[in-house]
Coordinates of C-alpha atoms and ligand atoms in Angstrom, one line a residue:
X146 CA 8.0 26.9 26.9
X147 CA 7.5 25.7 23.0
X148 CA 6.3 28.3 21.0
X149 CA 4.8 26.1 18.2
X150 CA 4.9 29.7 15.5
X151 CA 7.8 30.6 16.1
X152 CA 10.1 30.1 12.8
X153 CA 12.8 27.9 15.3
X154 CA 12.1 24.5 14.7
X155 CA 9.9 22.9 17.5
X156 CA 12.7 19.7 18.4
X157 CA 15.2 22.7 18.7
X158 CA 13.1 24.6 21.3
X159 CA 12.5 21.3 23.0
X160 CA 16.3 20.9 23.1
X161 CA 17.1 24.9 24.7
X162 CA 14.2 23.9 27.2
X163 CA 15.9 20.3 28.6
X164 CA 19.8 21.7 28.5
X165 CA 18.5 24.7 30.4
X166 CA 16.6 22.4 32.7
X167 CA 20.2 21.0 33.0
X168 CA 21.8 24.1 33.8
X169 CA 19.3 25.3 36.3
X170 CA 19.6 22.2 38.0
X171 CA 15.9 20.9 37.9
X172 CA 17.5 18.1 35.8
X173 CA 20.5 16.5 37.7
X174 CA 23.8 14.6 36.0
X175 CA 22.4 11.0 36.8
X176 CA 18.8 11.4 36.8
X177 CA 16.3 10.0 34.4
X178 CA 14.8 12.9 32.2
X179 CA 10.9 12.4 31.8
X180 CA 9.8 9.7 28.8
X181 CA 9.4 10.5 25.3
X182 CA 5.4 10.7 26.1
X183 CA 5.6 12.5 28.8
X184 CA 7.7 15.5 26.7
X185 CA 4.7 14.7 24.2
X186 CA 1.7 15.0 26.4
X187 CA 3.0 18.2 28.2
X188 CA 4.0 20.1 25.2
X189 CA 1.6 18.7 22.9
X190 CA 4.4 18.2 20.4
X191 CA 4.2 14.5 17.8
X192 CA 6.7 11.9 19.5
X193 CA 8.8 11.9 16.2
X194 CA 9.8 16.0 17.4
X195 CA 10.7 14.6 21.1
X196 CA 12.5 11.5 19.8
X197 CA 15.2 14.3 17.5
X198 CA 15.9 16.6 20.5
X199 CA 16.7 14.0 22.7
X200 CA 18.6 12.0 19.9
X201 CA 20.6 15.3 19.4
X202 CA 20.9 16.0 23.0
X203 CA 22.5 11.8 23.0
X204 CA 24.7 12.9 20.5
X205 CA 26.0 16.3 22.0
X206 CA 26.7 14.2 25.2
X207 CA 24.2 15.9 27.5
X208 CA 22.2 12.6 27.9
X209 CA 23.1 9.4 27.7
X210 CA 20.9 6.5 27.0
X211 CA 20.7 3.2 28.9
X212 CA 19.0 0.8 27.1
X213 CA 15.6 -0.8 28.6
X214 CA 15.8 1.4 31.2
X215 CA 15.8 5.2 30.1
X216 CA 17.7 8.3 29.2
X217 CA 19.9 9.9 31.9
X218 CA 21.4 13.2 32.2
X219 CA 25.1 13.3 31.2
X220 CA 27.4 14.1 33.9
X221 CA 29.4 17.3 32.5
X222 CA 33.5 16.4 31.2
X223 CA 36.2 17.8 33.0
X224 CA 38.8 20.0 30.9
X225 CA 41.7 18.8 31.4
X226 CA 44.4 21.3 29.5
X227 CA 47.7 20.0 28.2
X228 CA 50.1 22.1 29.8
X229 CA 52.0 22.5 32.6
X230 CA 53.0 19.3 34.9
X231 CA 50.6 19.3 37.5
X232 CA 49.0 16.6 39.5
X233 CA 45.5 15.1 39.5
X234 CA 44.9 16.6 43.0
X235 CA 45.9 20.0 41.5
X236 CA 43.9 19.9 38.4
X237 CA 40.8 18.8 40.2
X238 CA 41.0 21.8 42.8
X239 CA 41.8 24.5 40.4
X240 CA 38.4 23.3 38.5
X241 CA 36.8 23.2 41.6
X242 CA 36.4 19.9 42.2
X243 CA 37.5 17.8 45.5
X244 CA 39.7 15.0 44.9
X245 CA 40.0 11.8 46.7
X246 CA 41.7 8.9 46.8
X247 CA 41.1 5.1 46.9
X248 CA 44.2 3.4 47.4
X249 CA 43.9 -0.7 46.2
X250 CA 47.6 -1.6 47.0
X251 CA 50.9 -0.5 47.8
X252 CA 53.1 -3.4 46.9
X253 CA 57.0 -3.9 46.0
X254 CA 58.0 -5.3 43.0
X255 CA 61.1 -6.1 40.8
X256 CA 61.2 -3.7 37.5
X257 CA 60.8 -5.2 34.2
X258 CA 62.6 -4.3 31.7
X259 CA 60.0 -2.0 30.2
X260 CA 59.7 -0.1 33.8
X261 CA 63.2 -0.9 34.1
X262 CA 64.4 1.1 31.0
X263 CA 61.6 3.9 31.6
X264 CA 62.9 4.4 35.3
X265 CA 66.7 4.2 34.4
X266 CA 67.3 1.7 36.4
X267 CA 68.8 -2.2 36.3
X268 CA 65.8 -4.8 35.1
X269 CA 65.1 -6.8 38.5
X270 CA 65.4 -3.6 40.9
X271 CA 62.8 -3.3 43.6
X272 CA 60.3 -0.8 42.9
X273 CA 56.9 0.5 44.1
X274 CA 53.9 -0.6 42.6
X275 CA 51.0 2.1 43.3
X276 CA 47.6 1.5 43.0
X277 CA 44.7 4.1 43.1
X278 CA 41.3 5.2 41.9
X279 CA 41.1 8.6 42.1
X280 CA 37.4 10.7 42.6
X281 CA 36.1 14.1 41.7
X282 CA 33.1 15.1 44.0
X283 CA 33.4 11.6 44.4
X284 CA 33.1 9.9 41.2
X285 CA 36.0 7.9 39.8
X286 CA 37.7 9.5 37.1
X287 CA 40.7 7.8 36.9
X288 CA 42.1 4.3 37.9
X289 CA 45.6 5.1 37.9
X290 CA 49.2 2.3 38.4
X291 CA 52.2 4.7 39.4
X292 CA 55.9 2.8 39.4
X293 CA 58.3 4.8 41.3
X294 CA 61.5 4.5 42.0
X295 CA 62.0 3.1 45.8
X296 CA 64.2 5.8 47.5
X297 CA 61.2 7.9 47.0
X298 CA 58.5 6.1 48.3
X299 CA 60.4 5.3 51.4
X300 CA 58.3 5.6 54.4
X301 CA 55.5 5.8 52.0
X302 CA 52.2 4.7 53.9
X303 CA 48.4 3.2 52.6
X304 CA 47.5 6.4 54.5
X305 CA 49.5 8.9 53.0
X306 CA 48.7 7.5 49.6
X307 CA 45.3 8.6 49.8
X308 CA 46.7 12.3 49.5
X309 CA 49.0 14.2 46.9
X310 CA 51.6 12.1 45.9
X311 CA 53.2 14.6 44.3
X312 CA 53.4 16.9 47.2
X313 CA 54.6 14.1 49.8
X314 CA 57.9 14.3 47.4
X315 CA 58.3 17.5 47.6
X316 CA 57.2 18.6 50.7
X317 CA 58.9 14.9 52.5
X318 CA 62.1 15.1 50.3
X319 CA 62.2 18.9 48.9
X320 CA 62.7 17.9 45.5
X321 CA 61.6 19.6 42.9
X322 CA 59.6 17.8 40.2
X323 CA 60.1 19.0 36.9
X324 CA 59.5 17.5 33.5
X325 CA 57.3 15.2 32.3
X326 CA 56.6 13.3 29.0
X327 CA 53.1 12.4 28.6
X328 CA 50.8 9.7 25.9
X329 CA 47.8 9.5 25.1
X330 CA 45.5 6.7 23.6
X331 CA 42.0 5.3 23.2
X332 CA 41.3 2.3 24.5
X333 CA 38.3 0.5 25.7
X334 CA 38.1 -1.0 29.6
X335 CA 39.1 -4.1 30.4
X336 CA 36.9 -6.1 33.5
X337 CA 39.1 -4.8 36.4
X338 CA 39.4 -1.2 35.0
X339 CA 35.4 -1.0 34.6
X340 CA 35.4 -2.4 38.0
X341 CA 37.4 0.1 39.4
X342 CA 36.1 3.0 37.5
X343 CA 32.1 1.9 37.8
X344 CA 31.6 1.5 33.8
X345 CA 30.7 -1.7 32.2
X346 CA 33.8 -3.8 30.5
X347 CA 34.4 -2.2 27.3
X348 CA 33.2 1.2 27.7
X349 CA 35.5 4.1 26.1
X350 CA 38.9 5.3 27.8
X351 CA 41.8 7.2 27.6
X352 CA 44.9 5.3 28.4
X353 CA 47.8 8.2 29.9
X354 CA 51.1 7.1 30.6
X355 CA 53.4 9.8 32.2
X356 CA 57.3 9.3 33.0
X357 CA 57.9 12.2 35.4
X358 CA 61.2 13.4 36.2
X359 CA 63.1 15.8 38.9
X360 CA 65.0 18.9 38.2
X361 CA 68.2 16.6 38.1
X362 CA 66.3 14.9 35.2
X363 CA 66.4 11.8 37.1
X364 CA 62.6 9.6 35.7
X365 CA 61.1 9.0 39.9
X366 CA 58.0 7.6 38.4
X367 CA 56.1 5.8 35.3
X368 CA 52.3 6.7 35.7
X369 CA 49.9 4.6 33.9
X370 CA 46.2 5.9 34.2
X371 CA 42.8 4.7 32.6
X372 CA 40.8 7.7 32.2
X373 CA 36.8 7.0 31.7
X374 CA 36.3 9.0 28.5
X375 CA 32.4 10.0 29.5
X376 CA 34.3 12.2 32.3
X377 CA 37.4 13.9 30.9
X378 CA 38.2 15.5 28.3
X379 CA 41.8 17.2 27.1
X380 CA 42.1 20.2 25.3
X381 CA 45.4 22.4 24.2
X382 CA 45.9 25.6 22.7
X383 CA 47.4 26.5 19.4
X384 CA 49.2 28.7 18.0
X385 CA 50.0 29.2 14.3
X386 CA 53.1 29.7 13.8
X387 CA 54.3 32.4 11.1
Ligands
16G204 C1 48.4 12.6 37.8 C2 49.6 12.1 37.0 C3 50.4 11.1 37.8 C4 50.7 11.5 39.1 C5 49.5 12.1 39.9 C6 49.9 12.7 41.2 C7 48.8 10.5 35.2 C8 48.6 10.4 33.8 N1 49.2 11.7 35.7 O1 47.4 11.7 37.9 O2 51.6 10.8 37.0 O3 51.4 10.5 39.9 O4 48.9 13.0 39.1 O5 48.7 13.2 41.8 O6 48.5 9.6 35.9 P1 48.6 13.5 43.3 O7 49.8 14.4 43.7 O8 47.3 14.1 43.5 O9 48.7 12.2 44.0

């Protein structure tokens, strides 16, 4: 409803009306929202007033335009906080979301020295190459290259990569995981990463790399992850020190 006294700008009203269409769920994250004329017609509002709201609406990341085609309804960022070591199967349920797992390969392959020096281990020692897209509800959130170390991914199948990695070592091998050292970096997608992730090449992304280690402090794995930044979102909490 657009009340056309009231002293709250018109394009403001129009913007309350679609983001509550969003959050009752008559507007869905994917769907095209109706067409500048069609806001026009139905609240007899100048196209000029429809145009701002949904430019403001663009901006605050509730839609998102696709050019020639229309504008879509944003699909809602998951907070991710920074704290705590936790895996992406953990952080999805306790947001409740269901994670999945596409696994692309499994391979062996001899550490550089980059891996090499990250893992603690000689250059040229077999490792395990791991790679996955993982979902949310399932959308791909992350396409992610995890290097472990090979004692711990022994037995490790296709199969069981498509669930928790991070429990299969503890649970297979009771170790404990312990500390990790994460970093964090825009970056835009290359051709294989939009593939994976269902963006075009170049959209935005967070690159995360994670060395993980065991109680013993012993790195088991170097986690390299392309985030799609239109989905996630990382927050942390301060606190000023006196
Ligand atoms: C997260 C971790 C990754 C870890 C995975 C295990 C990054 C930046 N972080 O995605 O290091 O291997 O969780 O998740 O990739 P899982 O136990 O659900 O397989």
């Amino acid at each position: 409803m657009i009340h056309k006294n009231s002293p709250i700008p018109i394009y403001y009203q129009l913007e309350e009306a679609i983001k509550k269409a969003i959050q009752n769920h008559r507007l869905l994250p994917g769907e095209m929202i109706p067409s500048e004329r069609d806001y026009t017609e139905k609240y007899e509002i100048s196209r000029m007033t429809v145009r701002q709201a949904i430019s403001n609406l663009v901006n605050d990341g509730y839609l998102y335009r696709q050019r020639g085609i229309g504008t879509f309804v944003a699909h809602q960022k998951i907070e991710q906080p920074l704290q705590g070591l936790t895996s992406f199967s953990e952080d999805m349920q306790s947001r409740g979301h269901e994670p999945s797992t596409r696994v692309i390969s499994l391979t062996e392959i001899k550490a550089d020295s980059d891996l090499a020096a990250k893992l603690e281990v000689e250059a040229g020692t077999p490792i395990v190459e791991l790679k996955r897209v993982r979902l949310a509800d399932r959308l791909p959130m992350s396409f992610e290259t995890v290097y472990l170390s090979k004692d711990l991914s022994r037995g490790m199948t296709e199969e069981m990569a498509q669930t928790s990695f991070y429990s299969y070592i503890e649970k297979t091998f009771g170790l404990k995981i312990q500390y990790g050292r994460q970093s964090i970096e825009a970056s835009i997608a290359q051709k294989t990463e939009a593939e994976m992730l269902g963006i075009a090449e170049g959209s935005p992304v967070l690159l995360i790399e994670r060395i993980s280690r065991l109680d013993s402090k012993k790195p088991f794995e170097v986690a390299q992850s392309v985030y799609r930044a239109d989905r996630y979102k990382l927050t942390i909490d301060m606190e000023r020190s006196s």
